[in-house]
XYZ file of C-alpha atoms in Angstrom:
540
model
C 119.355 108.646 112.947
C 116.271 106.480 113.402
C 116.605 106.857 117.196
C 116.749 110.656 116.807
C 113.655 110.719 114.633
C 111.621 108.836 117.230
C 112.146 111.765 119.579
C 110.716 114.497 117.377
C 107.320 115.743 118.581
C 106.844 117.665 115.353
C 107.257 114.501 113.337
C 103.676 113.550 114.153
C 102.499 116.876 112.786
C 104.547 116.584 109.614
C 103.484 113.021 108.952
C 99.887 112.971 110.165
C 98.727 116.318 108.830
C 96.362 115.817 105.933
C 97.653 118.961 104.254
C 98.584 118.478 100.637
C 99.580 120.941 97.964
C 97.076 122.153 95.399
C 98.887 119.841 92.988
C 97.029 117.029 94.729
C 93.698 118.734 95.354
C 90.955 116.175 94.667
C 88.477 116.738 91.871
C 85.145 116.894 93.698
C 83.294 115.964 90.524
C 84.831 112.523 90.036
C 82.365 109.813 89.051
C 82.144 106.580 90.971
C 82.833 103.243 89.394
C 79.867 101.845 87.452
C 78.201 98.473 87.873
C 78.592 95.580 85.499
C 76.918 95.980 82.109
C 76.071 92.819 80.206
C 78.308 90.580 78.164
C 80.914 92.084 75.892
C 80.678 91.460 72.200
C 82.895 88.613 70.972
C 86.313 89.982 70.124
C 85.560 93.360 71.709
C 88.989 95.084 71.610
C 88.272 97.075 74.786
C 87.531 94.054 76.987
C 90.243 92.420 79.093
C 89.753 89.312 81.219
C 91.029 89.390 84.799
C 91.122 86.535 87.289
C 87.838 87.787 88.814
C 85.992 88.714 85.625
C 86.087 90.778 82.409
C 86.429 94.588 82.336
C 85.772 97.038 79.523
C 87.931 100.146 79.154
C 88.052 102.966 76.672
C 90.391 105.041 74.557
C 92.954 107.225 76.343
C 95.303 109.132 74.074
C 97.267 106.663 72.012
C 96.263 103.750 74.235
C 93.497 102.746 76.612
C 92.408 103.238 80.195
C 90.557 100.984 82.630
C 89.229 102.986 85.571
C 87.788 101.689 88.814
C 88.890 98.064 88.529
C 88.334 96.297 91.887
C 91.339 94.447 93.272
C 89.816 93.330 96.589
C 86.479 92.998 98.334
C 84.849 95.969 100.036
C 86.621 96.280 103.426
C 83.364 96.886 105.309
C 81.369 95.173 108.069
C 83.249 92.014 109.088
C 86.093 92.910 106.696
C 86.683 96.303 108.317
C 89.942 96.241 110.305
C 90.956 93.011 108.575
C 93.394 92.057 105.813
C 92.004 92.574 102.292
C 90.075 89.656 100.848
C 89.482 88.602 97.203
C 86.626 90.253 95.346
C 83.727 87.980 94.437
C 84.023 86.875 90.815
C 81.688 88.323 88.182
C 80.658 87.086 84.743
C 79.132 90.170 83.107
C 81.566 92.713 81.706
C 82.429 95.387 84.268
C 82.327 98.867 82.775
C 85.681 100.430 83.723
C 85.341 103.908 82.277
C 84.689 105.968 85.392
C 86.996 106.884 88.238
C 86.265 105.140 91.552
C 85.486 106.795 94.881
C 88.267 107.556 97.330
C 88.668 105.701 100.605
C 87.001 107.424 103.583
C 88.755 110.606 104.720
C 88.006 114.076 106.008
C 87.469 117.377 104.239
C 90.355 118.356 101.977
C 92.207 121.196 103.764
C 92.989 122.985 100.506
C 89.714 122.741 98.584
C 87.504 122.542 101.717
C 85.577 119.838 99.872
C 85.052 116.254 100.988
C 85.968 114.045 98.027
C 83.491 111.461 96.804
C 84.234 108.410 98.896
C 83.049 104.997 99.967
C 84.185 102.243 102.267
C 84.045 100.085 99.134
C 87.168 101.749 97.768
C 89.787 99.131 96.914
C 90.022 99.939 93.229
C 92.847 100.666 90.827
C 93.179 102.434 87.480
C 95.196 101.167 84.515
C 96.540 103.108 81.534
C 98.161 101.057 78.809
C 99.854 101.996 75.541
C 98.527 98.844 73.895
C 96.019 96.126 74.836
C 98.118 93.192 73.742
C 99.264 90.287 75.906
C 102.348 89.988 73.743
C 103.346 93.641 74.244
C 105.109 93.065 77.583
C 105.430 96.767 78.404
C 107.130 97.749 81.672
C 104.677 98.429 84.496
C 104.690 101.404 86.891
C 102.489 101.125 90.005
C 101.973 104.439 91.818
C 101.123 104.788 95.527
C 99.665 108.191 96.353
C 100.594 110.408 99.279
C 98.383 112.246 101.728
C 100.004 111.563 105.117
C 98.232 108.165 105.234
C 95.025 110.141 105.898
C 93.939 111.601 102.560
C 94.161 111.350 98.790
C 93.401 108.704 96.205
C 94.863 107.173 93.080
C 92.332 109.042 90.942
C 93.363 112.660 91.498
C 93.743 114.546 88.206
C 97.476 115.017 88.699
C 97.912 111.202 88.718
C 96.269 110.579 85.347
C 98.584 108.015 83.743
C 97.873 108.728 80.074
C 100.984 110.805 79.372
C 103.321 108.339 81.065
C 101.648 105.432 79.271
C 102.248 107.188 75.963
C 105.949 106.681 76.709
C 105.526 102.918 76.438
C 104.708 101.807 79.984
C 101.591 100.481 81.697
C 100.639 102.799 84.573
C 98.602 101.627 87.563
C 97.359 103.925 90.345
C 95.733 102.504 93.449
C 93.492 103.337 96.387
C 94.238 101.985 99.848
C 92.567 102.404 103.224
C 93.494 105.586 105.081
C 93.501 107.013 108.600
C 92.019 104.792 111.317
C 90.284 102.561 108.763
C 93.685 101.861 107.229
C 95.976 101.803 110.235
C 94.024 101.331 113.471
C 95.656 98.731 115.699
C 93.903 97.295 118.742
C 94.533 94.190 120.873
C 91.011 93.002 120.021
C 91.991 92.554 116.373
C 94.915 90.223 117.025
C 93.085 86.931 117.154
C 96.386 85.299 117.985
C 97.550 85.662 114.406
C 100.293 87.829 113.003
C 99.336 90.479 110.527
C 95.894 90.978 112.042
C 96.299 94.260 113.887
C 96.912 97.487 112.015
C 98.767 98.192 108.766
C 95.600 97.374 106.802
C 96.495 100.051 104.252
C 99.906 98.485 103.637
C 98.265 95.112 103.135
C 95.902 96.753 100.625
C 98.914 98.012 98.685
C 100.424 94.530 98.749
C 97.132 93.080 97.477
C 97.169 95.580 94.609
C 100.722 94.560 93.700
C 99.623 90.916 93.772
C 96.705 91.799 91.474
C 99.168 93.411 89.070
C 101.348 90.316 89.096
C 98.364 88.091 88.275
C 96.567 90.303 85.758
C 98.708 93.000 84.165
C 99.784 90.802 81.258
C 96.240 90.971 79.900
C 96.583 94.758 79.714
C 99.841 94.542 77.766
C 102.126 94.725 80.794
C 105.073 92.615 81.877
C 104.559 91.114 85.360
C 108.295 90.460 85.429
C 109.158 94.148 85.071
C 107.255 96.157 87.688
C 108.397 99.440 89.221
C 106.620 100.616 92.362
C 106.805 104.363 92.906
C 105.215 106.756 95.334
C 105.295 110.242 96.805
C 105.262 111.376 100.445
C 103.279 108.719 102.344
C 103.424 106.725 99.113
C 107.216 107.014 99.109
C 107.332 105.820 102.708
C 105.112 102.919 101.649
C 107.494 102.045 98.820
C 110.363 101.897 101.284
C 108.337 99.682 103.620
C 107.656 97.244 100.781
C 111.354 97.290 99.880
C 112.187 96.264 103.449
C 109.383 93.720 103.920
C 110.181 90.069 103.218
C 106.470 89.551 102.456
C 106.716 91.818 99.403
C 109.567 89.871 97.815
C 109.044 89.267 94.107
C 106.155 91.718 93.698
C 108.283 94.432 92.065
C 111.684 94.791 90.472
C 112.531 98.493 90.817
C 111.470 101.256 93.192
C 111.211 105.045 93.316
C 110.645 107.011 96.533
C 109.749 110.688 96.079
C 109.964 112.706 99.308
C 109.592 109.994 101.899
C 111.841 107.444 103.606
C 111.681 104.554 106.032
C 113.075 106.861 108.722
C 109.590 108.337 109.142
C 108.192 105.058 110.545
C 109.059 104.467 114.196
C 105.788 103.621 115.944
C 105.800 100.182 117.615
C 102.666 98.048 117.550
C 102.792 97.671 121.326
C 104.444 99.707 124.046
C 108.077 98.596 124.143
C 108.540 100.124 127.580
C 111.298 102.386 126.310
C 111.117 105.958 127.673
C 111.183 108.612 124.983
C 109.736 106.478 122.219
C 106.388 107.245 120.620
C 103.345 105.705 122.228
C 102.345 102.489 120.553
C 99.872 101.972 117.728
C 97.659 99.857 119.983
C 97.607 102.626 122.604
C 96.396 105.060 119.959
C 93.790 102.543 118.862
C 92.575 102.127 122.435
C 92.220 105.904 122.787
C 90.132 106.060 119.618
C 87.976 103.150 120.796
C 87.335 105.018 124.039
C 86.517 108.228 122.166
C 83.816 106.526 120.076
C 82.371 104.498 122.951
C 83.887 101.092 122.165
C 85.443 100.094 125.483
C 83.012 97.271 126.231
C 83.363 93.508 126.165
C 83.707 93.324 122.382
C 85.511 96.429 121.100
C 86.234 94.818 117.731
C 82.537 94.280 116.968
C 81.733 97.756 118.236
C 84.366 99.415 116.046
C 83.241 97.443 113.004
C 79.667 98.618 113.545
C 80.443 102.309 114.044
C 79.496 104.772 111.295
C 82.475 105.522 109.079
C 82.175 109.266 109.654
C 82.493 108.777 113.421
C 85.753 106.872 113.011
C 87.206 109.323 110.504
C 86.292 112.300 112.697
C 87.809 110.693 115.793
C 90.948 109.689 113.929
C 91.876 113.099 112.553
C 92.874 116.261 114.324
C 94.662 114.536 117.190
C 94.272 115.518 120.789
C 92.445 112.443 122.102
C 93.626 111.801 125.628
C 95.873 114.820 125.413
C 98.139 113.149 122.844
C 98.547 113.482 119.106
C 96.603 110.585 117.638
C 97.718 110.129 114.068
C 97.340 106.850 112.202
C 99.979 105.389 109.928
C 102.194 102.320 109.564
C 103.529 100.638 112.681
C 106.355 98.200 113.288
C 104.136 95.145 113.642
C 106.793 92.418 113.590
C 105.135 90.852 110.554
C 104.814 93.028 107.455
C 107.087 95.643 109.012
C 109.293 93.225 110.951
C 111.675 95.723 112.586
C 112.836 99.296 112.233
C 112.483 99.736 108.450
C 115.167 102.422 108.294
C 117.615 100.108 110.068
C 116.690 97.219 107.753
C 117.307 99.366 104.706
C 120.653 100.514 106.101
C 121.969 97.128 107.205
C 119.709 94.641 105.417
C 118.087 92.321 104.792
C 115.889 94.042 102.229
C 114.454 93.453 98.770
C 117.498 94.873 97.025
C 116.213 96.308 93.757
C 117.431 99.270 91.694
C 116.199 102.320 93.565
C 115.652 106.022 92.831
C 115.455 108.109 96.002
C 114.928 111.846 96.117
C 113.522 114.891 97.820
C 112.532 118.463 97.064
C 114.696 121.412 98.021
C 112.075 123.007 100.291
C 110.232 120.042 101.778
C 109.169 121.692 105.029
C 107.564 124.890 103.766
C 104.065 123.417 103.397
C 104.015 122.815 107.158
C 105.945 125.882 108.318
C 104.450 128.575 106.091
C 102.182 129.866 108.867
C 104.916 129.964 111.512
C 106.270 133.341 112.614
C 109.976 132.881 113.167
C 111.663 136.259 112.837
C 114.466 136.212 115.399
C 117.339 133.913 116.259
C 115.770 133.306 119.658
C 112.512 132.184 118.037
C 114.429 129.884 115.689
C 116.350 128.284 118.543
C 113.147 127.865 120.541
C 111.509 126.139 117.565
C 114.434 123.724 117.227
C 114.315 122.967 120.952
C 110.600 122.295 120.727
C 111.131 119.995 117.751
C 114.033 117.958 119.140
C 114.598 118.814 122.809
C 117.109 116.063 123.594
C 119.440 116.933 120.720
C 118.788 120.660 120.366
C 122.246 121.931 121.346
C 123.986 119.638 118.870
C 121.460 120.331 116.103
C 121.853 124.087 116.505
C 125.561 123.635 115.894
C 124.810 121.777 112.653
C 122.120 124.285 111.579
C 123.175 127.624 113.164
C 120.893 130.561 112.385
C 123.897 132.549 111.188
C 124.352 130.182 108.224
C 121.039 131.201 106.639
C 119.480 134.339 105.232
C 116.811 134.525 107.938
C 115.666 132.606 111.027
C 112.620 131.342 109.104
C 114.789 130.034 106.260
C 117.012 128.409 108.878
C 114.061 126.530 110.367
C 112.648 125.541 106.984
C 116.039 124.159 105.990
C 116.641 122.444 109.321
C 113.304 120.641 109.300
C 113.418 119.690 105.620
C 116.927 118.296 105.820
C 116.356 116.548 109.146
C 113.170 114.758 108.089
C 113.667 114.320 104.349
C 116.984 115.186 102.686
C 119.452 113.623 105.100
C 117.490 110.373 105.610
C 117.111 110.055 101.820
C 120.847 110.516 101.295
C 121.570 108.052 104.106
C 119.291 105.428 102.580
C 120.824 105.975 99.133
C 124.270 105.434 100.681
C 123.154 102.148 102.209
C 121.295 100.781 99.191
C 124.102 101.725 96.795
C 126.517 99.523 98.729
C 124.375 96.510 97.772
C 122.670 97.635 94.547
C 124.704 99.285 91.775
C 121.576 100.813 90.229
C 120.900 103.431 92.899
C 120.148 107.043 91.946
C 119.666 110.155 94.082
C 117.949 113.389 93.052
C 116.865 116.726 94.432
C 113.977 118.605 92.821
C 114.900 122.288 92.863
C 112.510 123.939 90.413
C 110.370 126.722 91.898
C 107.026 127.060 90.126
C 105.126 130.319 89.825
C 102.873 129.093 92.641
C 105.897 128.352 94.829
C 107.256 131.825 94.164
C 103.933 133.550 94.821
C 103.525 132.003 98.265
C 107.193 131.794 99.229
C 107.148 128.000 99.303
C 110.130 127.348 97.043
C 110.400 123.828 95.607
C 107.798 122.590 98.057
C 106.682 119.107 99.058
C 104.596 117.485 96.260
C 105.546 120.066 93.606
C 107.486 117.503 91.552
C 104.281 115.566 90.843
C 103.202 117.908 88.044
C 106.473 117.118 86.285
C 106.614 113.357 86.856
C 103.132 112.753 85.428
C 103.184 115.706 83.025
C 99.745 116.843 84.178
C 99.610 120.563 84.893
C 96.539 120.672 87.094
C 95.411 123.665 89.146
C 96.998 125.909 90.230
C 99.716 125.301 87.614
C 97.405 125.197 84.609
C 99.480 127.439 82.343
C 102.995 125.963 82.395
C 105.919 127.934 81.055
C 108.305 126.668 78.397
C 110.789 125.765 81.152
C 108.117 123.801 82.987
C 107.075 121.886 79.893
C 110.719 121.093 79.162
C 111.356 119.883 82.719
C 108.240 117.687 82.624
C 109.389 116.142 79.359
C 112.791 115.392 80.873
C 111.492 113.996 84.166
C 108.900 111.788 82.498
C 111.732 110.418 80.396
C 114.005 109.732 83.372
C 111.228 107.973 85.313
C 110.011 105.758 82.476
C 113.505 104.831 81.261
C 114.350 103.726 84.786
C 111.186 101.610 84.794
C 112.132 100.013 81.494
C 115.752 99.127 82.197
C 116.881 100.303 85.615
C 118.866 103.110 83.971
C 117.177 106.540 83.717
C 119.664 107.869 81.207
C 118.961 108.722 77.589
C 119.117 112.006 75.766
C 119.884 114.991 77.950
C 121.909 115.484 81.112
C 123.475 112.258 82.383
C 122.255 111.051 85.770
C 125.218 109.400 87.517
C 124.728 106.398 89.756
C 124.990 107.099 93.443
C 128.026 105.772 95.277
C 129.391 106.771 98.657
C 132.666 107.738 97.009
C 131.109 109.862 94.279
C 128.158 111.130 96.345
C 126.448 112.132 93.088
C 122.915 113.364 92.535
C 120.827 115.000 89.837
C 119.428 118.468 90.452
C 116.061 118.653 88.692
C 115.577 122.305 87.902
C 115.959 124.722 85.036
C 118.522 123.797 83.953
C 119.019 120.188 85.042
C 122.509 119.661 86.427
C 124.509 116.811 87.925
C 126.103 117.542 91.276
C 127.878 115.994 94.222
C 127.832 116.250 98.003
C 124.144 117.070 98.565
C 124.215 119.024 101.876
C 127.105 116.744 102.754
C 128.509 118.578 105.764
C 125.216 118.847 107.645
C 124.039 115.325 106.796
C 127.418 113.826 107.721
C 127.333 115.698 111.029
C 123.827 114.391 111.684
C 124.966 110.820 111.006
C 127.749 111.190 113.578
C 125.273 112.590 116.093
C 122.675 109.862 115.581
C 124.070 106.949 113.576
């Protein structure tokens, strides 16, 4: 299956587009993190000491929040295109009551607004039910999506207060995006591994290391950490699960709408026809586009204005090829095909929740006009030319209500549902605590625009934050959010999501069980079994 996915031209569009649902639309009025403000009063209950210096938070619901806490130095100047480095220590109390800026990115395609941003962006936010070192609450670290090009850990939908009220410490993080986060170039190698590309992944690792060192002071248990993420964040979670360099940084994992199968780009050209061009080739094209082909391209790229790099790294088309910046198989943090490592091992085998939404592809296909069988077949051939005949047998137009529905289903199952089921099959053989879900609930927004249970729409329900455009949730939506928040936090606490309500069976290859998260919630088996099994036989 991983070999098949490397041959999909549309994969670059689906994974490098910065389009996100309105559920993730940034709040353009976010405040930046404040500077340090004097010494805290002795015994100040809102001050927590970290290994770099003290921070002061504030009340958040039944607990407290600490916003804009730096976990690494500003990745600018000499630290641009380099692994994250420790933040300089401070002695005055850092005021942590304002959300930090996002990492550099383009204009949000939904809001048409450029979020407040800065190259000094490696911050995290903490919500805790109780500031007490003895509390030892489970910890949930969230990695945001955005196609590795957009987003931040401070979007309103990711506010951790409601989850924290369930007895967990919630941490959301920023990490470098686009070319600033994933530009590889031979000039960055320096003869050392881990020094070309994947900067954003290394940021995430640094944030997890910060949590391990510091979360106890916020009432969290560093020995009980769940890393969870959505879309690009879910892909990131899977990459950490398969990286030996992330061993011991977390103890459970949740991937929402993203798998390791979406990462196939090699760091350097492997000389294999049909594979994607390498990450370093893309980096060289960007360097050429911004005028950094001289004797010292590394120094030139580090001196370029941020806006020039962001503009050159989005939209694709440089050199006649889709550019796109995201994780690459670097032989160090991502040592080999991550999908293959998850399937066969070795991996960091932890209890794992893996799931997708029923209509993953509609955000990307909504503007396509596919009204005839011929147009559907042409779209499939354009997407996967080498396997088109076989794929059209698995997803024939006649099996669906319309050619457009056929294509939506084909693309969603090919890129999301079937890889998720395949990875659940593999992990469950080694880890008994594996759970599979499909989010099926169609919100009023999904109905209005014909998107169904679209990519990202589960986020409202996981965090319990009904942000625009779903600001007036129905009784069913409130009930589903209550249930999903319970499943997620119970899994974080014990590795078992079950409690009151519909039982979520463990996934096994024999039982092939999953939970359908809709209204009502139901347990089922054989999630698109026939098509996914046929795909596995076609491209094992």
